[in-house]
């Protein structure tokens, strides 16, 4: 394999701490730079924080060129959707993640729904709208609850589960007319409400082949007993007891393989971490709630804790097109991550503490 001495991790959350912690353990790596990193990454050996924002692609390129970075690993969706992989690749710097086109799977919910419909990937029935009157007319005649989603990136806040028409109508006004999420709300996806158990399915993809990672599940509600507001995840654990080998195969056959083959067929082959957020019905039928073009946060933390293999070698296998046959090894023990959040999260809360 190529020599990979210097790695740049893009992002500053718990996910990027876990990724850089794992990358720093690789026998191929001398130094992991994290942009911007966080107080956690600053305490690790072989890890150096650099003060560049994850969204500042030009500065990241400048740094990577100056430091002769061998591999870039991108944590969050923003830079991926904005083409960080395309830009690094053009300069001949290896950057792990999907291209801007492939990252549309997360960057545009309308794109993802159209794609799933075309390639017969199970997901909630939906309509998309760019006219608020048409959206309201449709919602007036719907059975509740209904789910209203901003098409674009909205930091995990662009989804509303409407219990009735009044709530749904208000969300259309907020997203489309008041531009609560900026341009992300120009188009809305309105879909049926699915019931069941949510699970995350995360894999490494080399454009053609897929290697599923250990199963994980995040805990969405802020309060004990699942009664609080939805968050990006208050913690996560791995493995998930209800996702056994047979069920994992079903998810691969019905969702992951058609997705990766469909993306290649559509001329936008997918390389990177691919995350399918699933709703599993009481009849054990999985449907896609969303795709993420990146690793989950906080799912990364317990998964990295359990990964025994060398992450640099796994990523290299994605560049070589050999991920499917990678002899990945896991620690059998369960791993659990807990988020400590500022009081008031996910609404109004203090940051920088
Ligand atoms: P998303 O960003 O699309 O995954 O939506 C965020 C959260 O909203 C999901 O993790 C689910 O808890 C919930 N959600 C999204 N779509 C649906 C749906 N069609 N039915 C029920 N819950 C949903
Ligand atoms: N934990 C949910 C996500 O990463 O999107």
mmCIF file of N, CA, C and O and ligand atoms in Angstrom, residues 218 220 232-233 275 290 292 294-299, ligand 2:
data_model
loop_
_atom_site.group_PDB
_atom_site.id
_atom_site.type_symbol
_atom_site.label_atom_id
_atom_site.label_comp_id
_atom_site.label_asym_id
_atom_site.label_seq_id
_atom_site.Cartn_x
_atom_site.Cartn_y
_atom_site.Cartn_z
ATOM 1 N N UNK A 218 -28.467 4.962 17.476
ATOM 2 C CA UNK A 218 -28.325 6.145 18.332
ATOM 3 C C UNK A 218 -29.632 6.397 19.072
ATOM 4 O O UNK A 218 -30.688 5.887 18.707
ATOM 5 N N UNK A 220 -32.245 9.069 20.103
ATOM 6 C CA UNK A 220 -32.600 10.375 19.534
ATOM 7 C C UNK A 220 -33.168 11.384 20.534
ATOM 8 O O UNK A 220 -32.923 12.575 20.417
ATOM 9 N N UNK A 232 -29.749 15.128 17.268
ATOM 10 C CA UNK A 232 -28.892 14.382 16.339
ATOM 11 C C UNK A 232 -28.434 13.070 16.932
ATOM 12 O O UNK A 232 -27.881 12.228 16.235
ATOM 13 N N UNK A 233 -28.654 12.895 18.212
ATOM 14 C CA UNK A 233 -28.240 11.668 18.898
ATOM 15 C C UNK A 233 -27.636 12.004 20.250
ATOM 16 O O UNK A 233 -26.695 12.775 20.330
ATOM 17 N N UNK A 275 -24.282 5.995 4.989
ATOM 18 C CA UNK A 275 -25.104 5.785 6.184
ATOM 19 C C UNK A 275 -26.556 5.786 5.742
ATOM 20 O O UNK A 275 -27.037 6.757 5.163
ATOM 21 N N UNK A 290 -33.543 8.263 5.549
ATOM 22 C CA UNK A 290 -32.613 9.245 4.984
ATOM 23 C C UNK A 290 -31.308 8.547 4.678
ATOM 24 O O UNK A 290 -30.991 7.503 5.250
ATOM 25 N N UNK A 292 -27.149 9.450 4.685
ATOM 26 C CA UNK A 292 -26.111 10.410 5.008
ATOM 27 C C UNK A 292 -24.863 10.013 4.241
ATOM 28 O O UNK A 292 -24.567 8.831 4.102
ATOM 29 N N UNK A 294 -21.838 10.357 4.982
ATOM 30 C CA UNK A 294 -20.740 10.459 5.949
ATOM 31 C C UNK A 294 -20.988 9.452 7.053
ATOM 32 O O UNK A 294 -22.028 8.796 7.086
ATOM 33 N N UNK A 295 -20.062 9.394 7.976
ATOM 34 C CA UNK A 295 -20.240 8.555 9.156
ATOM 35 C C UNK A 295 -21.229 9.232 10.114
ATOM 36 O O UNK A 295 -21.394 10.451 10.070
ATOM 37 N N UNK A 296 -21.891 8.471 10.941
ATOM 38 C CA UNK A 296 -22.821 9.049 11.908
ATOM 39 C C UNK A 296 -22.094 9.649 13.101
ATOM 40 O O UNK A 296 -21.009 9.224 13.463
ATOM 41 N N UNK A 297 -22.708 10.645 13.688
ATOM 42 C CA UNK A 297 -22.245 11.179 14.964
ATOM 43 C C UNK A 297 -23.458 11.135 15.879
ATOM 44 O O UNK A 297 -24.450 11.792 15.554
ATOM 45 N N UNK A 298 -23.523 10.353 16.929
ATOM 46 C CA UNK A 298 -22.424 9.704 17.665
ATOM 47 C C UNK A 298 -22.161 8.229 17.352
ATOM 48 O O UNK A 298 -21.433 7.583 18.110
ATOM 49 N N UNK A 299 -22.651 7.685 16.238
ATOM 50 C CA UNK A 299 -22.423 6.260 15.976
ATOM 51 C C UNK A 299 -20.938 5.929 15.769
ATOM 52 O O UNK A 299 -20.475 4.832 16.097
HETATM 53 N N1 LIG B 2 -26.736 10.265 14.527
HETATM 54 C C1 LIG B 2 -27.385 10.698 13.373
HETATM 55 C C2 LIG B 2 -26.530 11.225 12.309
HETATM 56 O O1 LIG B 2 -25.314 11.189 12.363
HETATM 57 O O2 LIG B 2 -27.064 11.719 11.321
#
